[in-house]
Amino acid sequence: MNKIIGFVEGADVYLVTSLLIFLLVFVVVSVQMFLMKKDTSDKMSMLPFHNSNSDNNEN
Amino acid sequence: MQKENFSYDNRIVKNFAIATAVWGIVGMTVGVLIASQLFEPMFNLGNQYTSFGRIRPLHTNAVIFAFVGNAIFMGVYYSLQRLLKTRMFSDTLSKIHFWGWQLIIVAAAITLPLGITTSKEYAELEWPIDIAITLIWVVFGWNMFGTILKRREKHLYVAIWFYIATFITVALLHVVNSFELPVSFLKSYSWYAGVQDALVQWWYGHNAVAFFLTTPFLGLMYYYMPKLANRPIYSYRLSILHFWSLIFLYIWAGPHHLLYSSLPDWAQTLGVIFSIMLIAPSWGGMLNGLLTLRGAWDKVRDDARLKFMVVGITAYGMATFEGPMLSLKSVNAIAHFTDWIVAHVHVGALGWNGFLTFAMLYYIIPKIYNTKIYSKKMVNTHFWIGTLGILLYALPMYVSGFQQGMMWKQFNEVGQLAYPNFLDTTQQILSNHMWRALSGVLYLSGVIIMAVNLVKTAKQGSLVANEEDSAYPMSTEEEHGGHWHRWIERRPVQLLVFSLIVVIIGGAVEFAPSFLVKSNVETIPSIKPYSPLELEGRDIYIREGCNNCHTQMIRPFRSETVRYGDYSKSGEYVYDHPFLWGSKRTGPDLGRGGYVGENAKIYKPANWHFQHMFDPRTTSPGSIMPAYPWLITQDLDQSKTVRKLEAMQTLGVPYDEKDIANANRDLNKQALEIYNELKEQKTVQAIVLENEIEFDENKEIIALIAYLHKLGRDIEVQPKEIAKQP
């Protein structure tokens, strides 16, 4: 990466920092995702079905 | 705690549904018309308001912002209320949003055929309409956040995160790309110039696809797919990873639209890297959608709405795999500027956006009219006609793009271009263009069948304008423990801010070096600003939408430098507000159209341009370019010339006070020189006499010729210095 962008003075700092931020966010989200309890995941995924009226799938 | 009774606003959903169908038919009809123009110029209908360059933007704006835009709002207003167990924040804001958006579309439908355009793709609307878009978008956000804040469901479902990211990022994209300096009520110049303008434009253009055509539809997929399949999304965990990865990565990939251009190499490479990385979250989302049907695929056989969903999500997967492949430089070298890109875009638009929209309409309309669909058979017919339409669109366009791209690059055994005449490559693909128009008719027919079916459905039921429901009020007790994401799912404002930070990072990193590091844009001393006449000619070029078919960007390939002349340098465009590089070569590149020095390749004299504009087939047999006879009869409007130069001066173009004071005098002097040259030519005399035209030095054609003769002309002054540059 440094070789490609080296001729733009200072640009490598922007890019490497940003990639590190992305990596950090990605790792944190991934870890949290795996630590998430199944109950929580199941509850969240059922949110579209919580309406009390008859919002079923008949057409 | 007691349940509270409330009602959902279905009327606003109905209004957006009607607008979706109506604008869809309008936009696709214009699409069929412009598709027909690309094999038979007669379909330009012989007047300036329906010529390809003017109504191609009408098609793109109508299908993106009118058809897809209204579909997004329909889907969001329906799902948001139900996911949050509350009515929309304000019925008044809902109405302002609806009618404001429709007025913007009408304004676009009026101004674009009139040639009132900024020329920036998917952002062609002029500055007053840009301001209106900003205001209405704020109304949408205000209404959405008001609804979120008064919700009865504490946790925000994944669909809502995508809606929030869409709102904030589209706002950011629109505002940054729309920085322009008004010259008059309906004319402005982009604040940015040349390579910087190109970078901002394709940061916008790419992310308009990302955050207008993708993220809102992913949110809609996460709601409507489970509803249609009657089972929860396959993996909620995957949806979290999908969301954050996608919004972080997408924003970086814009420069892949500018490969082999004058954009600095580092920015191009950055765009490629992030495009490849983008496959992962895109396919994560696709698989999450499709695997929702795991164990229930039998439902697809019986429910055409699920068929639409499955094909739509599959099209998303195909397009998001193809996109990164097209960003590879070796593939891009062949595909860019050809019909291949058009095919790629339409797989996404017709398949992903179109089919998901149809599935939503078939789900929502019976619900809000408290009835069943009028005819399942018609839904099935629509599905098969639409699918056939997509296939018949994509396949001929892939063939066309690959064939023309290869023909442009083909050399014969003695090292000369095998097809030196650009038209030879055009003629080879006209049959593919006919298939494209036919496929458009098929797809449009399906939409008309859908519209009839939905009207019949509505007539057999009655609108439940206020649908009753009840829910417990949101608990005010703070939940303790849990993980980080559970925390942010309950905090919409923090989610918005965090999303904004994530998308700003990518844009800032790309922009900052280009704007702050001078070495990114080389200086070429011989490049001079446009004369007043050339500037007026450039505005006519913009008005007629010539950049829809002609590029001004010669890539550093032998096949291009042999055909067009020396490759383009970023320093050539420093006075171009806006840039006019184009993205499609239906006709040849014009970047060196005015170069008359050694090895001039495409220069044409003034009388050739005159004849060509009057009737392209007389100079270029077999050409599919529209005729522009009005340029010869219409007077050039000189009333704004001084203001235009002043605006350019404000933007940094080095006009001095003398240039501005003498603008009209200089314009007329240069025009008279071109006129005197033209009137001596027999071809010009013949056209003028035969058609009884009152031709003089103040006609628009003269300004346009002046501009075309300026293109690439200045580069000849210092050929040795230029040749030394990498």
GROMACS .gro file of C-alpha atoms in nm, chain B residues 28 121 126 138 187 213 245 279 304 316 396 448 473 544 549 553 624 657:
model
   18
   87MET     CA    1  -3.970   0.300  -1.843
  180GLU     CA    2  -2.488   1.216  -1.395
  185GLU     CA    3  -3.032   2.270  -1.138
  197VAL     CA    4  -3.504   1.695   0.567
  246LYS     CA    5  -2.799   2.796  -1.458
  272LEU     CA    6  -3.059   0.191  -0.470
  304SER     CA    7  -1.925  -0.355   0.683
  338ILE     CA    8  -1.810  -0.850  -0.224
  363ALA     CA    9  -4.517  -1.521  -0.722
  375TYR     CA   10  -2.839  -0.812  -0.636
  455PRO     CA   11  -2.741  -0.873  -2.586
  507ILE     CA   12  -4.867  -0.226  -1.696
  532PRO     CA   13  -4.596   0.186   2.578
  603GLU     CA   14  -2.778   1.909  -2.551
  608CYS     CA   15  -2.256   0.979  -2.568
  612MET     CA   16  -1.105   1.121  -2.151
  683ILE     CA   17  -2.707   0.699  -3.491
  716GLU     CA   18  -1.140   4.254  -1.550
   0.00000   0.00000   0.00000
